[in-house]
Amino acid sequence: MAHELNRGRVPPAILRNADLDTEEIWRARVDLAACLRAAARHGLEEGICNHFSALVPGHADLFLVNRLGWAFEEATASSLLICDFDGNVLSGDGEPEATAFFIHARLHKTVPRVGAAFHTHMPNATALSMIEGEPLLWAGQTALKFYGRTVVDEDYNGLALDEREGDRIAAVLGDNDILFMRNHGVMVCAPNVAEAWDDLYYLERAAEVQLKAMSAGRPLVPVRPDVAAAAARQMRAGDPESARLHLESIKRVLDAQAPAYRL
């Protein structure tokens, strides 16, 4: 289901005094590769079809993304591509997958607050995107992490193979962080890679627990809106540091078990 990016290339602008091999950029590569590997370990990917991206540190007009044809579990820091918003690959061997480019390039360009965007068809959250009504029912504590931060894209239009679809998705996201893409999957957006990973992981956990509760055939008991809002504020206050620690733990596990992600 992955598609090659076939479009006329626009010659990249000269990057004056630009160094795409800085220590800060390498750290971003390592962090994104770690998230791809961890997502594979948790079953959050779908073959070679899903994609993670992050703005390149120091370059608001460039983004890192996994390459076409590679599964998440194959990702390494050096295998990630640096692309501009016109589809030119400025660093890396390979090409971006077409839908990855059209979704992520337009999202980063039109919503600059999004420092990282993770798109998956992870099974439980995607299942909720297929059910009539609001995906999350605010009946479990983990779900409250996302209270007031989600929106549903009700208009599935097939594959995102042009800029118009990418722009439409970005417009639907608006000021939200979590986009449930009806009949499709989810997009998790955050200021940085660590927070995107943290949200992606806990979103799938919240969806899994909700689906298990729904399978009992008895009505769910939602948390009162005032309590839900208060709990969400508590969680958000600690999220940046918790997300940083979460990503560091992921890297420690990978360093012990599969350190090749750093290559």
Short mmCIF file of C-alpha atoms in Angstrom, two decimals:
data_model
loop_
_atom_site.label_atom_id
_atom_site.label_comp_id
_atom_site.label_asym_id
_atom_site.label_seq_id
_atom_site.Cartn_x
_atom_site.Cartn_y
_atom_site.Cartn_z
CA MET A 1 0.00 0.00 0.00
CA ALA A 2 3.02 2.32 0.15
CA HIS A 3 3.37 4.72 -2.77
CA GLU A 4 6.42 6.30 -4.39
CA LEU A 5 6.55 10.08 -4.52
CA ASN A 6 6.34 10.81 -8.25
CA ARG A 7 6.29 14.56 -8.86
CA GLY A 8 8.39 17.15 -10.59
CA ARG A 9 11.15 18.20 -8.23
CA VAL A 10 11.66 21.84 -7.38
CA PRO A 11 15.38 22.52 -7.09
CA PRO A 12 16.17 23.14 -3.40
CA ALA A 13 17.13 26.61 -2.34
CA ILE A 14 20.77 27.08 -1.44
CA LEU A 15 21.12 26.41 2.27
CA ARG A 16 23.43 29.22 3.24
CA ASN A 17 25.70 28.32 6.17
CA ALA A 18 23.52 25.28 6.80
CA ASP A 19 25.05 22.23 8.43
CA LEU A 20 22.78 19.20 8.49
CA ASP A 21 25.29 17.10 10.40
CA THR A 22 25.28 18.92 13.72
CA GLU A 23 25.22 17.12 17.05
CA GLU A 24 21.72 18.47 17.75
CA ILE A 25 20.39 17.11 14.47
CA TRP A 26 22.02 13.75 15.11
CA ARG A 27 20.31 13.56 18.50
CA ALA A 28 16.99 14.24 16.77
CA ARG A 29 17.73 11.40 14.35
CA VAL A 30 18.51 9.03 17.22
CA ASP A 31 15.35 9.99 19.12
CA LEU A 32 13.10 9.55 16.08
CA ALA A 33 14.70 6.21 15.19
CA ALA A 34 14.17 5.06 18.77
CA CYS A 35 10.47 5.94 18.55
CA LEU A 36 10.08 4.03 15.30
CA ARG A 37 11.76 0.96 16.81
CA ALA A 38 9.68 1.19 19.98
CA ALA A 39 6.46 1.56 17.99
CA ALA A 40 7.30 -1.64 16.14
CA ARG A 41 7.94 -3.45 19.41
CA HIS A 42 4.51 -2.42 20.67
CA GLY A 43 2.72 -3.36 17.43
CA LEU A 44 1.80 0.22 16.62
CA GLU A 45 2.97 0.16 13.00
CA GLU A 46 1.45 -1.34 9.85
CA GLY A 47 4.02 -2.88 7.56
CA ILE A 48 5.89 -0.16 5.67
CA CYS A 49 2.93 2.20 5.46
CA ASN A 50 3.06 4.43 8.54
CA HIS A 51 5.32 7.41 9.12
CA PHE A 52 6.85 9.61 11.81
CA SER A 53 8.27 13.07 11.18
CA ALA A 54 9.98 15.83 13.13
CA LEU A 55 11.21 19.30 12.26
CA VAL A 56 14.98 19.49 11.87
CA PRO A 57 16.51 21.42 14.78
CA GLY A 58 17.49 24.88 13.60
CA HIS A 59 15.62 24.52 10.30
CA ALA A 60 11.89 25.24 10.48
CA ASP A 61 11.56 24.53 6.75
CA LEU A 62 12.99 21.00 6.85
CA PHE A 63 11.76 17.76 8.39
CA LEU A 64 13.02 14.29 9.21
CA VAL A 65 10.93 11.33 8.08
CA ASN A 66 11.35 7.57 7.71
CA ARG A 67 12.12 6.34 4.22
CA LEU A 68 9.92 4.50 1.74
CA GLY A 69 10.03 0.73 1.93
CA TRP A 70 11.55 0.33 5.39
CA ALA A 71 9.62 -1.13 8.31
CA PHE A 72 9.75 0.70 11.62
CA GLU A 73 11.89 -2.05 13.15
CA GLU A 74 14.57 -1.40 10.52
CA ALA A 75 14.89 2.30 11.29
CA THR A 76 18.30 3.72 12.18
CA ALA A 77 19.37 7.29 12.83
CA SER A 78 21.24 7.48 9.53
CA SER A 79 18.43 5.91 7.48
CA LEU A 80 16.07 8.83 8.16
CA LEU A 81 15.64 11.42 5.43
CA ILE A 82 15.82 15.19 5.69
CA CYS A 83 13.35 16.71 3.23
CA ASP A 84 12.20 20.20 2.36
CA PHE A 85 8.56 21.10 1.85
CA ASP A 86 8.89 20.70 -1.93
CA GLY A 87 9.82 17.02 -1.72
CA ASN A 88 13.56 17.36 -2.19
CA VAL A 89 15.71 14.99 -0.15
CA LEU A 90 18.58 17.05 1.24
CA SER A 91 20.14 14.31 3.36
CA GLY A 92 19.75 10.57 3.31
CA ASP A 93 19.59 7.69 0.86
CA GLY A 94 16.09 7.02 -0.48
CA GLU A 95 12.78 8.79 -0.91
CA PRO A 96 9.85 9.57 1.38
CA GLU A 97 6.64 7.61 0.92
CA ALA A 98 4.15 9.71 -1.04
CA THR A 99 1.42 9.99 1.59
CA ALA A 100 4.09 10.66 4.22
CA PHE A 101 5.32 13.62 2.21
CA PHE A 102 1.93 15.11 1.38
CA ILE A 103 0.61 14.79 4.93
CA HIS A 104 3.70 15.69 6.93
CA ALA A 105 5.18 18.41 4.72
CA ARG A 106 1.90 20.30 4.60
CA LEU A 107 1.26 19.76 8.30
CA HIS A 108 4.66 21.09 9.37
CA LYS A 109 4.45 23.97 6.91
CA THR A 110 0.94 25.16 7.75
CA VAL A 111 0.93 24.34 11.48
CA PRO A 112 4.45 25.34 12.61
CA ARG A 113 3.70 24.59 16.28
CA VAL A 114 3.84 20.89 15.33
CA GLY A 115 7.44 19.88 15.96
CA ALA A 116 6.71 16.17 15.55
CA ALA A 117 3.87 14.30 13.86
CA PHE A 118 3.35 10.55 14.23
CA HIS A 119 0.83 8.85 11.93
CA THR A 120 -0.14 5.22 12.50
CA HIS A 121 -2.88 2.70 11.87
CA MET A 122 -2.31 1.27 15.36
CA PRO A 123 -5.11 -1.23 15.92
CA ASN A 124 -7.04 -0.03 18.95
CA ALA A 125 -7.07 3.70 18.22
CA THR A 126 -7.86 2.94 14.58
CA ALA A 127 -10.74 0.71 15.66
CA LEU A 128 -12.21 3.66 17.57
CA SER A 129 -11.95 5.77 14.42
CA MET A 130 -14.27 3.26 12.74
CA ILE A 131 -17.03 3.40 15.36
CA GLU A 132 -19.88 5.89 15.17
CA GLY A 133 -19.64 8.76 17.62
CA GLU A 134 -16.78 10.23 19.59
CA PRO A 135 -13.79 7.86 19.73
CA LEU A 136 -12.79 8.38 23.36
CA LEU A 137 -15.53 8.25 26.01
CA TRP A 138 -13.49 9.63 28.95
CA ALA A 139 -14.17 6.61 31.15
CA GLY A 140 -10.57 5.70 32.00
CA GLN A 141 -7.82 7.72 33.65
CA THR A 142 -5.33 7.23 30.82
CA ALA A 143 -7.84 8.64 28.33
CA LEU A 144 -8.08 11.84 30.38
CA LYS A 145 -4.56 12.73 29.21
CA PHE A 146 -6.27 13.64 25.93
CA TYR A 147 -9.35 15.39 27.28
CA GLY A 148 -9.97 18.56 25.28
CA ARG A 149 -7.14 17.78 22.84
CA THR A 150 -8.80 15.59 20.20
CA VAL A 151 -10.70 16.18 16.98
CA VAL A 152 -12.22 13.81 14.42
CA ASP A 153 -11.68 14.12 10.68
CA GLU A 154 -15.06 12.90 9.46
CA ASP A 155 -14.22 13.06 5.74
CA TYR A 156 -12.15 10.09 4.63
CA ASN A 157 -11.04 10.87 1.08
CA GLY A 158 -8.81 7.92 0.26
CA LEU A 159 -5.03 8.16 0.09
CA ALA A 160 -3.36 11.54 0.62
CA LEU A 161 -1.60 11.83 -2.74
CA ASP A 162 -1.68 15.58 -3.26
CA GLU A 163 -1.07 18.79 -1.35
CA ARG A 164 -4.78 19.60 -1.12
CA GLU A 165 -5.45 16.56 1.05
CA GLY A 166 -2.48 17.40 3.26
CA ASP A 167 -3.75 20.96 3.66
CA ARG A 168 -7.25 19.70 4.45
CA ILE A 169 -5.94 17.38 7.17
CA ALA A 170 -3.88 20.21 8.68
CA ALA A 171 -6.95 22.47 8.70
CA VAL A 172 -9.04 19.83 10.48
CA LEU A 173 -6.34 19.44 13.13
CA GLY A 174 -6.62 23.13 14.00
CA ASP A 175 -5.51 23.81 17.56
CA ASN A 176 -5.80 20.16 18.61
CA ASP A 177 -3.06 17.60 19.17
CA ILE A 178 -4.77 14.30 18.38
CA LEU A 179 -6.53 13.72 15.07
CA PHE A 180 -8.74 10.66 14.75
CA MET A 181 -8.93 10.08 11.00
CA ARG A 182 -12.29 8.43 10.38
CA ASN A 183 -11.97 4.99 8.71
CA HIS A 184 -8.19 5.44 8.57
CA GLY A 185 -6.02 5.87 11.67
CA VAL A 186 -4.65 8.58 13.92
CA MET A 187 -2.25 11.50 13.77
CA VAL A 188 -0.48 12.52 16.97
CA CYS A 189 1.08 15.98 16.96
CA ALA A 190 3.35 17.50 19.59
CA PRO A 191 6.02 20.17 20.09
CA ASN A 192 8.80 17.57 20.08
CA VAL A 193 9.60 13.91 19.50
CA ALA A 194 9.43 12.88 23.16
CA GLU A 195 5.93 14.27 23.68
CA ALA A 196 4.72 12.79 20.40
CA TRP A 197 5.95 9.35 21.47
CA ASP A 198 4.40 9.69 24.92
CA ASP A 199 1.02 10.65 23.47
CA LEU A 200 1.12 7.93 20.81
CA TYR A 201 1.85 5.21 23.35
CA TYR A 202 -0.77 6.28 25.89
CA LEU A 203 -3.40 6.94 23.23
CA GLU A 204 -3.20 3.33 22.12
CA ARG A 205 -3.32 2.14 25.73
CA ALA A 206 -6.42 4.27 26.40
CA ALA A 207 -8.09 2.92 23.26
CA GLU A 208 -7.24 -0.67 24.19
CA VAL A 209 -8.72 -0.39 27.68
CA GLN A 210 -11.86 1.31 26.38
CA LEU A 211 -12.45 -1.39 23.77
CA LYS A 212 -12.05 -4.10 26.41
CA ALA A 213 -14.57 -2.35 28.63
CA MET A 214 -16.99 -1.94 25.71
CA SER A 215 -16.71 -5.65 24.91
CA ALA A 216 -18.33 -6.46 28.27
CA GLY A 217 -21.61 -5.25 26.81
CA ARG A 218 -22.39 -3.06 29.80
CA PRO A 219 -22.57 0.76 29.78
CA LEU A 220 -19.34 2.63 30.44
CA VAL A 221 -19.20 4.99 33.40
CA PRO A 222 -17.67 8.29 32.20
CA VAL A 223 -15.76 10.62 34.48
CA ARG A 224 -17.63 13.83 35.33
CA PRO A 225 -16.58 16.63 32.93
CA ASP A 226 -15.28 18.88 35.72
CA VAL A 227 -13.16 16.08 37.16
CA ALA A 228 -11.99 15.06 33.69
CA ALA A 229 -10.89 18.61 32.92
CA ALA A 230 -9.08 18.91 36.24
CA ALA A 231 -7.29 15.59 35.77
CA ALA A 232 -6.29 16.58 32.25
CA ARG A 233 -4.73 19.80 33.57
CA GLN A 234 -2.81 17.81 36.18
CA MET A 235 -1.45 15.46 33.55
CA ARG A 236 -0.53 18.19 31.08
CA ALA A 237 1.42 20.06 33.73
CA GLY A 238 3.81 17.15 34.08
CA ASP A 239 3.73 15.84 30.52
CA PRO A 240 6.94 17.44 29.11
CA GLU A 241 9.20 15.97 31.78
CA SER A 242 7.34 12.67 31.92
CA ALA A 243 7.64 12.38 28.13
CA ARG A 244 11.37 13.09 28.27
CA LEU A 245 11.85 10.38 30.87
CA HIS A 246 9.68 7.98 28.87
CA LEU A 247 11.82 8.43 25.76
CA GLU A 248 15.04 8.04 27.76
CA SER A 249 13.72 4.74 29.16
CA ILE A 250 12.91 3.57 25.62
CA LYS A 251 16.46 4.33 24.52
CA ARG A 252 17.97 2.51 27.51
CA VAL A 253 15.97 -0.62 26.67
CA LEU A 254 16.98 -0.40 23.01
CA ASP A 255 20.62 0.23 23.93
CA ALA A 256 20.58 -3.03 25.87
CA GLN A 257 18.60 -5.11 23.38
CA ALA A 258 18.83 -3.54 19.90
CA PRO A 259 21.43 -0.76 19.82
CA ALA A 260 21.62 -0.66 16.02
CA TYR A 261 18.98 2.09 15.98
CA ARG A 262 21.77 4.54 16.81
CA LEU A 263 23.74 3.77 13.63
#
